[in-house]
PDB file of C-alpha atoms and ligand atoms in Angstrom:
ATOM      1  CA  MET W   1       0.000   0.000   0.000  1.00 42.00           C
ATOM      2  CA  GLU W   2       2.791   2.435   0.975  1.00 43.00           C
ATOM      3  CA  GLY W   3       4.520   1.676  -2.333  1.00 43.00           C
ATOM      4  CA  LEU W   4       1.402   2.326  -4.345  1.00 43.00           C
ATOM      5  CA  LEU W   5       0.787   5.581  -2.526  1.00 43.00           C
ATOM      6  CA  LEU W   6       4.314   6.812  -3.293  1.00 41.00           C
ATOM      7  CA  GLN W   7       4.088   5.726  -6.893  1.00 43.00           C
ATOM      8  CA  LEU W   8       0.876   7.649  -7.398  1.00 42.00           C
ATOM      9  CA  ARG W   9       2.399  10.720  -5.810  1.00 42.00           C
ATOM     10  CA  ASN W  10       5.522  10.636  -7.972  1.00 44.00           C
ATOM     11  CA  ASN W  11       4.023   9.700 -11.305  1.00 48.00           C
ATOM     12  CA  ASP W  12       0.831  11.643 -11.279  1.00 48.00           C
ATOM     13  CA  LYS W  13       1.947  14.527  -9.128  1.00 44.00           C
ATOM     14  CA  LYS W  14      -1.432  14.134  -7.552  1.00 52.00           C
ATOM     15  CA  VAL W  15      -1.690  13.518  -3.843  1.00 57.00           C
ATOM     16  CA  VAL W  16      -4.243  10.916  -2.821  1.00 53.00           C
ATOM     17  CA  THR W  17      -5.318   9.968   0.660  1.00 63.00           C
ATOM     18  CA  GLU W  18      -4.660   6.522   2.138  1.00 62.00           C
ATOM     19  CA  ASN W  19      -8.319   5.642   1.612  1.00 65.00           C
ATOM     20  CA  GLU W  20      -8.299   6.659  -2.018  1.00 64.00           C
ATOM     21  CA  ALA W  21      -5.111   4.699  -2.571  1.00 55.00           C
ATOM     22  CA  GLU W  22      -6.691   1.653  -1.006  1.00 59.00           C
ATOM     23  CA  ASN W  23      -9.713   1.987  -3.270  1.00 61.00           C
ATOM     24  CA  ILE W  24      -7.451   2.300  -6.306  1.00 52.00           C
ATOM     25  CA  ALA W  25      -5.503  -0.760  -5.172  1.00 50.00           C
ATOM     26  CA  ASN W  26      -8.748  -2.684  -4.785  1.00 54.00           C
ATOM     27  CA  GLU W  27      -9.879  -1.606  -8.237  1.00 53.00           C
ATOM     28  CA  LYS W  28      -6.518  -2.633  -9.699  1.00 46.00           C
ATOM     29  CA  THR W  29      -6.686  -6.127  -8.263  1.00 50.00           C
ATOM     30  CA  LYS W  30     -10.427  -6.548  -8.746  1.00 53.00           C
ATOM     31  CA  GLY W  31     -11.133  -9.298 -11.180  1.00 58.00           C
ATOM     32  CA  LYS W  32      -7.632 -10.745 -10.741  1.00 82.00           C
ATOM     33  CA  GLY W  33      -8.872 -13.259  -8.218  1.00 96.00           C
ATOM     34  CA  LYS W  34      -9.945 -16.802  -8.950  1.00 97.00           C
ATOM     35  CA  LEU W  35     -11.556 -19.508  -6.906  1.00 98.00           C
ATOM     36  CA  TYR W  36     -10.315 -23.075  -7.059  1.00 98.00           C
ATOM     37  CA  ILE W  37     -12.461 -25.687  -5.358  1.00 98.00           C
ATOM     38  CA  VAL W  38      -9.972 -28.456  -4.745  1.00 98.00           C
ATOM     39  CA  GLY W  39     -10.641 -32.085  -3.855  1.00 98.00           C
ATOM     40  CA  ILE W  40      -7.710 -33.077  -1.655  1.00 98.00           C
ATOM     41  CA  GLY W  41      -8.332 -36.814  -1.771  1.00 98.00           C
ATOM     42  CA  PRO W  42      -8.692 -39.263   1.117  1.00 98.00           C
ATOM     43  CA  GLY W  43      -6.205 -37.642   3.465  1.00 96.00           C
ATOM     44  CA  SER W  44      -2.550 -37.802   2.518  1.00 96.00           C
ATOM     45  CA  VAL W  45      -0.626 -35.407   0.308  1.00 97.00           C
ATOM     46  CA  GLU W  46       0.723 -38.203  -1.901  1.00 97.00           C
ATOM     47  CA  HIS W  47      -2.803 -38.903  -3.153  1.00 97.00           C
ATOM     48  CA  LEU W  48      -3.391 -35.317  -4.295  1.00 97.00           C
ATOM     49  CA  THR W  49      -3.348 -34.700  -8.032  1.00 98.00           C
ATOM     50  CA  VAL W  50      -0.273 -32.853  -9.297  1.00 98.00           C
ATOM     51  CA  LYS W  51      -2.463 -29.921 -10.327  1.00 98.00           C
ATOM     52  CA  ALA W  52      -4.218 -29.736  -6.945  1.00 98.00           C
ATOM     53  CA  LYS W  53      -0.855 -29.601  -5.198  1.00 98.00           C
ATOM     54  CA  ASP W  54       0.393 -26.910  -7.549  1.00 98.00           C
ATOM     55  CA  VAL W  55      -2.677 -24.741  -7.108  1.00 98.00           C
ATOM     56  CA  ILE W  56      -2.561 -25.024  -3.298  1.00 98.00           C
ATOM     57  CA  LEU W  57       1.141 -24.103  -3.205  1.00 98.00           C
ATOM     58  CA  ASN W  58       0.544 -20.995  -5.345  1.00 97.00           C
ATOM     59  CA  ALA W  59      -2.646 -19.712  -3.711  1.00 98.00           C
ATOM     60  CA  ASP W  60      -2.938 -16.377  -1.904  1.00 97.00           C
ATOM     61  CA  TYR W  61      -5.586 -17.803   0.449  1.00 97.00           C
ATOM     62  CA  VAL W  62      -6.492 -21.339   1.463  1.00 98.00           C
ATOM     63  CA  VAL W  63      -9.914 -21.821   3.039  1.00 97.00           C
ATOM     64  CA  GLY W  64     -11.001 -25.012   4.774  1.00 96.00           C
ATOM     65  CA  ASN W  65     -11.949 -26.718   7.997  1.00 94.00           C
ATOM     66  CA  ASP W  66      -9.365 -27.904  10.521  1.00 93.00           C
ATOM     67  CA  THR W  67      -9.428 -31.556   9.437  1.00 93.00           C
ATOM     68  CA  TYR W  68      -8.709 -30.844   5.779  1.00 95.00           C
ATOM     69  CA  LEU W  69      -6.175 -28.092   6.440  1.00 96.00           C
ATOM     70  CA  ASP W  70      -4.301 -30.442   8.801  1.00 95.00           C
ATOM     71  CA  GLN W  71      -4.189 -33.073   6.050  1.00 96.00           C
ATOM     72  CA  ILE W  72      -2.314 -30.707   3.725  1.00 97.00           C
ATOM     73  CA  GLU W  73      -0.341 -28.898   6.431  1.00 97.00           C
ATOM     74  CA  SER W  74       3.011 -29.589   4.759  1.00 97.00           C
ATOM     75  CA  LEU W  75       1.862 -27.534   1.737  1.00 98.00           C
ATOM     76  CA  LEU W  76       0.756 -24.517   3.769  1.00 97.00           C
ATOM     77  CA  THR W  77       3.960 -22.551   3.783  1.00 94.00           C
ATOM     78  CA  ASN W  78       3.228 -18.916   3.016  1.00 92.00           C
ATOM     79  CA  GLN W  79      -0.421 -18.720   1.982  1.00 97.00           C
ATOM     80  CA  GLU W  80      -2.939 -16.886   4.155  1.00 97.00           C
ATOM     81  CA  ILE W  81      -5.164 -19.439   5.878  1.00 97.00           C
ATOM     82  CA  TYR W  82      -8.851 -19.098   6.668  1.00 95.00           C
ATOM     83  CA  ARG W  83      -9.819 -21.823   9.121  1.00 92.00           C
ATOM     84  CA  SER W  84     -13.363 -22.745   9.861  1.00 85.00           C
ATOM     85  CA  THR W  85     -15.083 -25.548  11.736  1.00 80.00           C
ATOM     86  CA  MET W  86     -17.224 -28.504  10.653  1.00 76.00           C
ATOM     87  CA  GLY W  87     -20.856 -27.493  10.198  1.00 77.00           C
ATOM     88  CA  LYS W  88     -19.937 -23.935   9.119  1.00 88.00           C
ATOM     89  CA  GLU W  89     -19.923 -24.789   5.425  1.00 90.00           C
ATOM     90  CA  VAL W  90     -22.101 -21.858   4.345  1.00 93.00           C
ATOM     91  CA  ASP W  91     -19.933 -19.281   6.150  1.00 92.00           C
ATOM     92  CA  ARG W  92     -16.833 -20.884   4.666  1.00 93.00           C
ATOM     93  CA  ALA W  93     -18.315 -20.779   1.172  1.00 94.00           C
ATOM     94  CA  LYS W  94     -19.219 -17.081   1.559  1.00 95.00           C
ATOM     95  CA  GLU W  95     -15.742 -16.230   2.786  1.00 94.00           C
ATOM     96  CA  ALA W  96     -14.091 -18.104  -0.089  1.00 96.00           C
ATOM     97  CA  VAL W  97     -16.238 -16.392  -2.729  1.00 96.00           C
ATOM     98  CA  ARG W  98     -15.605 -12.972  -1.190  1.00 95.00           C
ATOM     99  CA  LEU W  99     -11.835 -13.527  -1.071  1.00 96.00           C
ATOM    100  CA  ALA W 100     -11.778 -14.862  -4.625  1.00 97.00           C
ATOM    101  CA  GLU W 101     -13.030 -11.545  -5.980  1.00 95.00           C
ATOM    102  CA  ASN W 102      -9.524 -10.181  -5.389  1.00 96.00           C
ATOM    103  CA  TYR W 103      -7.228 -13.079  -4.574  1.00 97.00           C
ATOM    104  CA  VAL W 104      -6.329 -16.497  -5.877  1.00 98.00           C
ATOM    105  CA  THR W 105      -8.249 -18.541  -3.342  1.00 98.00           C
ATOM    106  CA  VAL W 106      -8.390 -22.277  -2.771  1.00 98.00           C
ATOM    107  CA  MET W 107     -11.331 -23.860  -1.019  1.00 97.00           C
ATOM    108  CA  VAL W 108     -10.279 -27.332   0.065  1.00 97.00           C
ATOM    109  CA  SER W 109     -12.752 -30.191   0.274  1.00 97.00           C
ATOM    110  CA  GLY W 110     -12.017 -33.755   1.437  1.00 97.00           C
ATOM    111  CA  GLY W 111     -11.986 -36.499  -1.196  1.00 98.00           C
ATOM    112  CA  ASP W 112     -13.740 -34.953  -4.178  1.00 98.00           C
ATOM    113  CA  ALA W 113     -15.633 -31.668  -3.884  1.00 98.00           C
ATOM    114  CA  ASN W 114     -18.549 -33.063  -5.909  1.00 98.00           C
ATOM    115  CA  VAL W 115     -19.120 -36.012  -3.595  1.00 98.00           C
ATOM    116  CA  TYR W 116     -20.992 -34.608  -0.571  1.00 97.00           C
ATOM    117  CA  GLY W 117     -18.361 -31.856  -0.729  1.00 96.00           C
ATOM    118  CA  MET W 118     -18.065 -28.088  -1.005  1.00 95.00           C
ATOM    119  CA  ALA W 119     -18.458 -27.604  -4.792  1.00 97.00           C
ATOM    120  CA  GLY W 120     -22.231 -27.193  -4.749  1.00 97.00           C
ATOM    121  CA  ILE W 121     -22.582 -24.774  -1.864  1.00 96.00           C
ATOM    122  CA  VAL W 122     -19.749 -22.546  -3.115  1.00 96.00           C
ATOM    123  CA  LEU W 123     -21.343 -22.180  -6.560  1.00 96.00           C
ATOM    124  CA  GLU W 124     -24.769 -21.652  -4.982  1.00 96.00           C
ATOM    125  CA  VAL W 125     -23.437 -18.829  -2.811  1.00 95.00           C
ATOM    126  CA  ALA W 126     -21.773 -17.133  -5.797  1.00 95.00           C
ATOM    127  CA  GLU W 127     -24.929 -17.504  -7.897  1.00 95.00           C
ATOM    128  CA  LYS W 128     -27.332 -16.310  -5.181  1.00 95.00           C
ATOM    129  CA  ASN W 129     -25.256 -13.246  -4.338  1.00 92.00           C
ATOM    130  CA  GLU W 130     -24.564 -12.513  -8.006  1.00 93.00           C
ATOM    131  CA  ILE W 131     -20.827 -12.529  -7.431  1.00 92.00           C
ATOM    132  CA  SER W 132     -19.108 -12.992 -10.732  1.00 91.00           C
ATOM    133  CA  VAL W 133     -15.939 -14.910  -9.984  1.00 95.00           C
ATOM    134  CA  GLU W 134     -13.965 -17.377 -12.064  1.00 96.00           C
ATOM    135  CA  VAL W 135     -14.285 -20.831 -10.556  1.00 97.00           C
ATOM    136  CA  GLU W 136     -12.357 -23.993 -11.383  1.00 98.00           C
ATOM    137  CA  VAL W 137     -13.157 -27.292  -9.700  1.00 98.00           C
ATOM    138  CA  LEU W 138     -10.284 -29.758  -9.375  1.00 98.00           C
ATOM    139  CA  PRO W 139     -11.165 -33.415  -8.814  1.00 98.00           C
ATOM    140  CA  GLY W 140      -9.860 -35.597  -5.993  1.00 98.00           C
ATOM    141  CA  VAL W 141      -9.900 -39.270  -5.052  1.00 98.00           C
ATOM    142  CA  THR W 142     -13.214 -39.865  -3.320  1.00 98.00           C
ATOM    143  CA  ALA W 143     -13.641 -42.235  -0.339  1.00 98.00           C
ATOM    144  CA  MET W 144     -15.402 -44.826  -2.486  1.00 98.00           C
ATOM    145  CA  LEU W 145     -12.381 -45.123  -4.768  1.00 98.00           C
ATOM    146  CA  ALA W 146      -9.850 -44.947  -1.938  1.00 98.00           C
ATOM    147  CA  SER W 147     -11.700 -47.700  -0.054  1.00 98.00           C
ATOM    148  CA  ALA W 148     -12.219 -49.807  -3.167  1.00 98.00           C
ATOM    149  CA  SER W 149      -8.483 -49.726  -3.806  1.00 98.00           C
ATOM    150  CA  VAL W 150      -7.783 -51.001  -0.284  1.00 98.00           C
ATOM    151  CA  LEU W 151     -10.269 -53.858  -0.748  1.00 98.00           C
ATOM    152  CA  GLY W 152      -9.100 -54.919  -4.221  1.00 98.00           C
ATOM    153  CA  ALA W 153     -11.740 -54.722  -6.968  1.00 98.00           C
ATOM    154  CA  PRO W 154     -15.131 -54.589  -5.239  1.00 98.00           C
ATOM    155  CA  VAL W 155     -16.779 -51.969  -7.461  1.00 98.00           C
ATOM    156  CA  VAL W 156     -15.854 -52.384 -11.178  1.00 97.00           C
ATOM    157  CA  ILE W 157     -19.517 -52.611 -12.350  1.00 97.00           C
ATOM    158  CA  ASP W 158     -22.311 -50.017 -12.029  1.00 98.00           C
ATOM    159  CA  SER W 159     -22.410 -48.573  -8.554  1.00 98.00           C
ATOM    160  CA  ALA W 160     -24.186 -46.044  -6.368  1.00 98.00           C
ATOM    161  CA  THR W 161     -22.927 -43.944  -3.482  1.00 98.00           C
ATOM    162  CA  ILE W 162     -25.418 -43.217  -0.729  1.00 98.00           C
ATOM    163  CA  SER W 163     -24.817 -40.905   2.211  1.00 98.00           C
ATOM    164  CA  LEU W 164     -26.565 -41.950   5.425  1.00 98.00           C
ATOM    165  CA  SER W 165     -26.453 -38.408   6.790  1.00 96.00           C
ATOM    166  CA  ASP W 166     -29.999 -37.156   7.269  1.00 94.00           C
ATOM    167  CA  LEU W 167     -28.935 -33.628   8.204  1.00 93.00           C
ATOM    168  CA  LEU W 168     -29.768 -32.266   4.728  1.00 94.00           C
ATOM    169  CA  THR W 169     -31.664 -35.221   3.200  1.00 96.00           C
ATOM    170  CA  PRO W 170     -34.792 -36.660   4.871  1.00 96.00           C
ATOM    171  CA  TRP W 171     -34.366 -40.264   6.096  1.00 96.00           C
ATOM    172  CA  GLU W 172     -37.381 -41.426   4.014  1.00 97.00           C
ATOM    173  CA  VAL W 173     -35.541 -40.322   0.854  1.00 98.00           C
ATOM    174  CA  ILE W 174     -32.406 -42.186   1.939  1.00 98.00           C
ATOM    175  CA  GLU W 175     -34.474 -45.324   2.655  1.00 98.00           C
ATOM    176  CA  LYS W 176     -36.044 -45.166  -0.809  1.00 98.00           C
ATOM    177  CA  ARG W 177     -32.653 -44.824  -2.496  1.00 98.00           C
ATOM    178  CA  LEU W 178     -31.235 -47.726  -0.489  1.00 98.00           C
ATOM    179  CA  LYS W 179     -34.156 -49.928  -1.507  1.00 98.00           C
ATOM    180  CA  LEU W 180     -34.077 -49.030  -5.201  1.00 98.00           C
ATOM    181  CA  ALA W 181     -30.284 -49.153  -5.569  1.00 98.00           C
ATOM    182  CA  THR W 182     -30.217 -52.571  -3.902  1.00 98.00           C
ATOM    183  CA  GLU W 183     -33.073 -53.889  -6.034  1.00 98.00           C
ATOM    184  CA  ALA W 184     -31.364 -52.599  -9.183  1.00 98.00           C
ATOM    185  CA  GLY W 185     -28.219 -54.584  -8.346  1.00 97.00           C
ATOM    186  CA  PHE W 186     -25.848 -51.640  -7.891  1.00 98.00           C
ATOM    187  CA  ILE W 187     -22.733 -52.059  -5.789  1.00 98.00           C
ATOM    188  CA  ILE W 188     -23.445 -49.637  -2.933  1.00 98.00           C
ATOM    189  CA  SER W 189     -20.904 -47.443  -1.170  1.00 98.00           C
ATOM    190  CA  LEU W 190     -22.170 -45.981   2.072  1.00 98.00           C
ATOM    191  CA  TYR W 191     -20.794 -42.623   3.215  1.00 98.00           C
ATOM    192  CA  ASN W 192     -21.437 -40.852   6.545  1.00 97.00           C
ATOM    193  CA  PRO W 193     -22.541 -44.095   8.209  1.00 97.00           C
ATOM    194  CA  LYS W 194     -22.726 -42.686  11.725  1.00 94.00           C
ATOM    195  CA  SER W 195     -22.276 -39.675  13.922  1.00 82.00           C
ATOM    196  CA  ARG W 196     -22.819 -39.006  17.592  1.00 82.00           C
ATOM    197  CA  GLN W 197     -26.394 -37.925  16.904  1.00 85.00           C
ATOM    198  CA  ARG W 198     -27.138 -40.644  14.337  1.00 83.00           C
ATOM    199  CA  LYS W 199     -26.013 -43.902  15.828  1.00 88.00           C
ATOM    200  CA  SER W 200     -28.677 -46.149  14.306  1.00 96.00           C
ATOM    201  CA  ASN W 201     -28.606 -45.034  10.645  1.00 97.00           C
ATOM    202  CA  PHE W 202     -26.015 -47.635   9.648  1.00 98.00           C
ATOM    203  CA  GLU W 203     -27.924 -50.472  11.287  1.00 97.00           C
ATOM    204  CA  ASN W 204     -31.205 -49.309   9.727  1.00 98.00           C
ATOM    205  CA  ALA W 205     -29.594 -49.085   6.290  1.00 98.00           C
ATOM    206  CA  ILE W 206     -28.206 -52.628   6.522  1.00 98.00           C
ATOM    207  CA  GLU W 207     -31.628 -53.977   7.543  1.00 98.00           C
ATOM    208  CA  ILE W 208     -33.152 -52.410   4.391  1.00 98.00           C
ATOM    209  CA  ILE W 209     -30.389 -53.702   2.096  1.00 98.00           C
ATOM    210  CA  LYS W 210     -30.740 -57.209   3.542  1.00 98.00           C
ATOM    211  CA  LYS W 211     -34.348 -57.372   2.384  1.00 98.00           C
ATOM    212  CA  TYR W 212     -33.299 -57.116  -1.251  1.00 98.00           C
ATOM    213  CA  ARG W 213     -29.844 -58.702  -1.421  1.00 98.00           C
ATOM    214  CA  ASP W 214     -28.472 -62.123  -0.527  1.00 98.00           C
ATOM    215  CA  GLY W 215     -26.890 -62.188   2.943  1.00 98.00           C
ATOM    216  CA  SER W 216     -23.793 -63.970   1.631  1.00 98.00           C
ATOM    217  CA  VAL W 217     -22.547 -61.051  -0.536  1.00 98.00           C
ATOM    218  CA  PRO W 218     -19.145 -59.656   0.472  1.00 98.00           C
ATOM    219  CA  VAL W 219     -19.035 -56.377   2.369  1.00 98.00           C
ATOM    220  CA  GLY W 220     -15.861 -54.331   2.836  1.00 98.00           C
ATOM    221  CA  LEU W 221     -15.481 -51.762   5.597  1.00 98.00           C
ATOM    222  CA  VAL W 222     -12.566 -49.348   5.401  1.00 98.00           C
ATOM    223  CA  LYS W 223     -11.550 -46.822   8.050  1.00 98.00           C
ATOM    224  CA  ASN W 224      -9.136 -43.982   7.221  1.00 98.00           C
ATOM    225  CA  ALA W 225      -8.519 -45.326   3.718  1.00 98.00           C
ATOM    226  CA  LEU W 226      -5.132 -44.195   2.308  1.00 98.00           C
ATOM    227  CA  ARG W 227      -4.463 -41.905   5.261  1.00 97.00           C
ATOM    228  CA  PRO W 228      -0.962 -41.886   6.716  1.00 94.00           C
ATOM    229  CA  GLU W 229      -2.305 -43.207  10.026  1.00 94.00           C
ATOM    230  CA  GLY W 230      -5.124 -45.407  11.197  1.00 95.00           C
ATOM    231  CA  GLN W 231      -6.016 -47.307   8.030  1.00 98.00           C
ATOM    232  CA  GLU W 232      -7.926 -50.488   8.900  1.00 98.00           C
ATOM    233  CA  TYR W 233     -10.247 -52.697   6.922  1.00 98.00           C
ATOM    234  CA  ILE W 234     -12.597 -55.621   7.420  1.00 98.00           C
ATOM    235  CA  VAL W 235     -13.970 -58.027   4.825  1.00 98.00           C
ATOM    236  CA  THR W 236     -17.189 -59.734   5.881  1.00 98.00           C
ATOM    237  CA  THR W 237     -20.666 -60.550   4.538  1.00 98.00           C
ATOM    238  CA  LEU W 238     -23.978 -58.726   4.561  1.00 98.00           C
ATOM    239  CA  ASP W 239     -25.330 -61.236   7.097  1.00 98.00           C
ATOM    240  CA  GLU W 240     -22.461 -60.585   9.487  1.00 98.00           C
ATOM    241  CA  VAL W 241     -21.645 -56.921   8.962  1.00 98.00           C
ATOM    242  CA  LEU W 242     -23.611 -55.693  11.968  1.00 98.00           C
ATOM    243  CA  GLU W 243     -21.204 -57.594  14.226  1.00 98.00           C
ATOM    244  CA  TYR W 244     -18.863 -54.691  13.403  1.00 98.00           C
ATOM    245  CA  ASN W 245     -21.473 -52.017  14.093  1.00 97.00           C
ATOM    246  CA  ASP W 246     -19.503 -50.569  17.029  1.00 96.00           C
ATOM    247  CA  TRP W 247     -16.334 -50.368  14.911  1.00 97.00           C
ATOM    248  CA  VAL W 248     -18.017 -48.254  12.226  1.00 97.00           C
ATOM    249  CA  ASP W 249     -17.611 -44.487  12.638  1.00 96.00           C
ATOM    250  CA  MET W 250     -17.580 -41.291  10.578  1.00 95.00           C
ATOM    251  CA  ARG W 251     -14.139 -42.111   9.174  1.00 97.00           C
ATOM    252  CA  THR W 252     -15.452 -45.343   7.670  1.00 98.00           C
ATOM    253  CA  ALA W 253     -16.837 -46.115   4.209  1.00 98.00           C
ATOM    254  CA  ILE W 254     -18.676 -49.370   3.537  1.00 98.00           C
ATOM    255  CA  ILE W 255     -18.944 -51.161   0.200  1.00 99.00           C
ATOM    256  CA  ILE W 256     -21.813 -53.631  -0.217  1.00 98.00           C
ATOM    257  CA  CYS W 257     -21.017 -55.923  -3.120  1.00 98.00           C
ATOM    258  CA  SER W 258     -23.221 -57.815  -5.555  1.00 98.00           C
ATOM    259  CA  GLU W 259     -24.265 -61.423  -5.761  1.00 96.00           C
ATOM    260  CA  ASP W 260     -21.517 -62.015  -8.355  1.00 96.00           C
ATOM    261  CA  SER W 261     -18.745 -60.692  -6.068  1.00 98.00           C
ATOM    262  CA  ARG W 262     -16.395 -63.026  -4.220  1.00 98.00           C
ATOM    263  CA  VAL W 263     -13.399 -62.939  -1.862  1.00 98.00           C
ATOM    264  CA  TRP W 264      -9.980 -64.163  -2.963  1.00 98.00           C
ATOM    265  CA  GLU W 265      -7.902 -65.304  -0.002  1.00 97.00           C
ATOM    266  CA  SER W 266      -4.144 -65.486  -0.484  1.00 95.00           C
ATOM    267  CA  GLU W 267      -1.055 -65.268   1.695  1.00 97.00           C
ATOM    268  CA  PHE W 268      -1.209 -61.502   1.168  1.00 94.00           C
ATOM    269  CA  GLY W 269      -4.691 -61.152   2.645  1.00 93.00           C
ATOM    270  CA  SER W 270      -8.288 -60.919   1.443  1.00 95.00           C
ATOM    271  CA  LYS W 271      -9.209 -59.183  -1.789  1.00 98.00           C
ATOM    272  CA  ILE W 272     -12.754 -58.643  -2.984  1.00 98.00           C
ATOM    273  CA  ILE W 273     -13.376 -59.299  -6.667  1.00 98.00           C
ATOM    274  CA  THR W 274     -16.490 -58.192  -8.525  1.00 98.00           C
ATOM    275  CA  PRO W 275     -16.224 -59.752 -11.973  1.00 97.00           C
ATOM    276  CA  ARG W 276     -17.135 -57.482 -14.854  1.00 96.00           C
ATOM    277  CA  GLY W 277     -18.054 -60.425 -17.065  1.00 93.00           C
ATOM    278  CA  TYR W 278     -14.833 -61.266 -18.934  1.00 94.00           C
ATOM    279  CA  HIS W 279     -15.160 -64.915 -17.842  1.00 94.00           C
ATOM    280  CA  LYS W 280     -18.290 -65.224 -19.978  1.00 94.00           C
ATOM    281  CA  LYS W 281     -16.350 -64.295 -23.122  1.00 95.00           C
ATOM    282  CA  TYR W 282     -12.759 -65.323 -22.565  1.00 96.00           C
ATOM    283  CA  GLU W 283     -10.686 -68.218 -21.226  1.00 96.00           C
ATOM    284  CA  TYR W 284      -8.085 -67.276 -18.609  1.00 94.00           C
TER     285      TYR W 284
HETATM  286  N1  SAH T 301     -16.136 -35.482  -0.236  1.00 76.41           N
HETATM  287  C1  SAH T 301     -15.739 -36.657   0.506  1.00 76.41           C
HETATM  288  C2  SAH T 301     -16.863 -37.261   1.304  1.00 76.41           C
HETATM  289  C3  SAH T 301     -17.417 -36.374   2.398  1.00 76.41           C
HETATM  290  S1  SAH T 301     -18.633 -37.201   3.347  1.00 76.41           S
HETATM  291  C4  SAH T 301     -15.164 -37.682  -0.485  1.00 76.41           C
HETATM  292  O1  SAH T 301     -15.271 -37.481  -1.701  1.00 76.41           O
HETATM  293  O2  SAH T 301     -14.588 -38.679  -0.035  1.00 76.41           O
HETATM  294  C5  SAH T 301     -17.620 -37.859   4.655  1.00 76.41           C
HETATM  295  C6  SAH T 301     -17.644 -39.378   4.630  1.00 76.41           C
HETATM  296  O3  SAH T 301     -16.752 -39.850   3.619  1.00 76.41           O
HETATM  297  C7  SAH T 301     -17.145 -40.026   5.902  1.00 76.41           C
HETATM  298  O4  SAH T 301     -18.173 -40.121   6.885  1.00 76.41           O
HETATM  299  C8  SAH T 301     -16.735 -41.400   5.417  1.00 76.41           C
HETATM  300  O5  SAH T 301     -17.859 -42.234   5.242  1.00 76.41           O
HETATM  301  C9  SAH T 301     -16.174 -41.072   4.041  1.00 76.41           C
HETATM  302  N2  SAH T 301     -14.705 -40.906   4.034  1.00 76.41           N
HETATM  303  C10 SAH T 301     -14.015 -39.804   3.716  1.00 76.41           C
HETATM  304  N3  SAH T 301     -12.679 -40.038   3.721  1.00 76.41           N
HETATM  305  C11 SAH T 301     -12.535 -41.340   4.047  1.00 76.41           C
HETATM  306  C12 SAH T 301     -11.400 -42.200   4.195  1.00 76.41           C
HETATM  307  N4  SAH T 301     -10.147 -41.761   4.011  1.00 76.41           N
HETATM  308  N5  SAH T 301     -11.633 -43.504   4.524  1.00 76.41           N
HETATM  309  C13 SAH T 301     -12.884 -43.982   4.673  1.00 76.41           C
HETATM  310  N6  SAH T 301     -13.992 -43.203   4.548  1.00 76.41           N
HETATM  311  C14 SAH T 301     -13.821 -41.913   4.238  1.00 76.41           C
END
């Protein structure tokens, strides 16, 4: 600011007040900002895309909640940081859009920003408030893919992701989707299985799925998939999955497989395989 003030004085021989100089500075930078909504993947920097890493390193501002900012802490060297807490998504979105009018701003979102992430609310806030800002969404590895990779090849065919959080979606809608996705034969990945307030959603969901799918199908449960610490997984069946009910928490994703899926046991552990159908056409 000082520099700009002096420059104006010398070049234009016109004295401006601090306030005027600030307004000029704002005008000069206005429109130079950009908002990146960045999926940071399952929780370790090595699973970020190269572009996501690049954009974070070069941002003026990084906006996110504590959990996600902690996951990329090693990249936060000289950017300004705007921290917010879980449940304050709307405030965070407003702040990011406001900052992006003038600064290169990154809004971080866990996994992928399109999968129960921040992409939607950020665009909604910009649209509603008629803030014209350039937005680029960068994809990240979502929990379904991170967990599938830990389990082997459980997904491979058509699949559905269903969040069991009824904070923004009524439980009746979730129940209907569980029923129809199961009936239609989709592999089902369950997100947000439990929270302190919603202890029974996971159990209720499994009871619905069991009505429409054979109890012997493999089920994989993965906690902290691809995170540097705390990764654990369990391979079981639909009939037996509720034995692990107490183990399931908000850091867990669950993949319910199809009647064609199977478990391959080897000396290196259990891998779930959902065949795509090659065996019907080829010998191997
Ligand atoms: N946008 C995120 C999902 C947010 S919803 C994504 O694309 O992954 C939060 C839920 O995602 C959690 O309750 C959990 O079910 C799942 N989740 C996120 N990261 C996970 C991880 N590393 N391992 C297992 N589940 C995870």
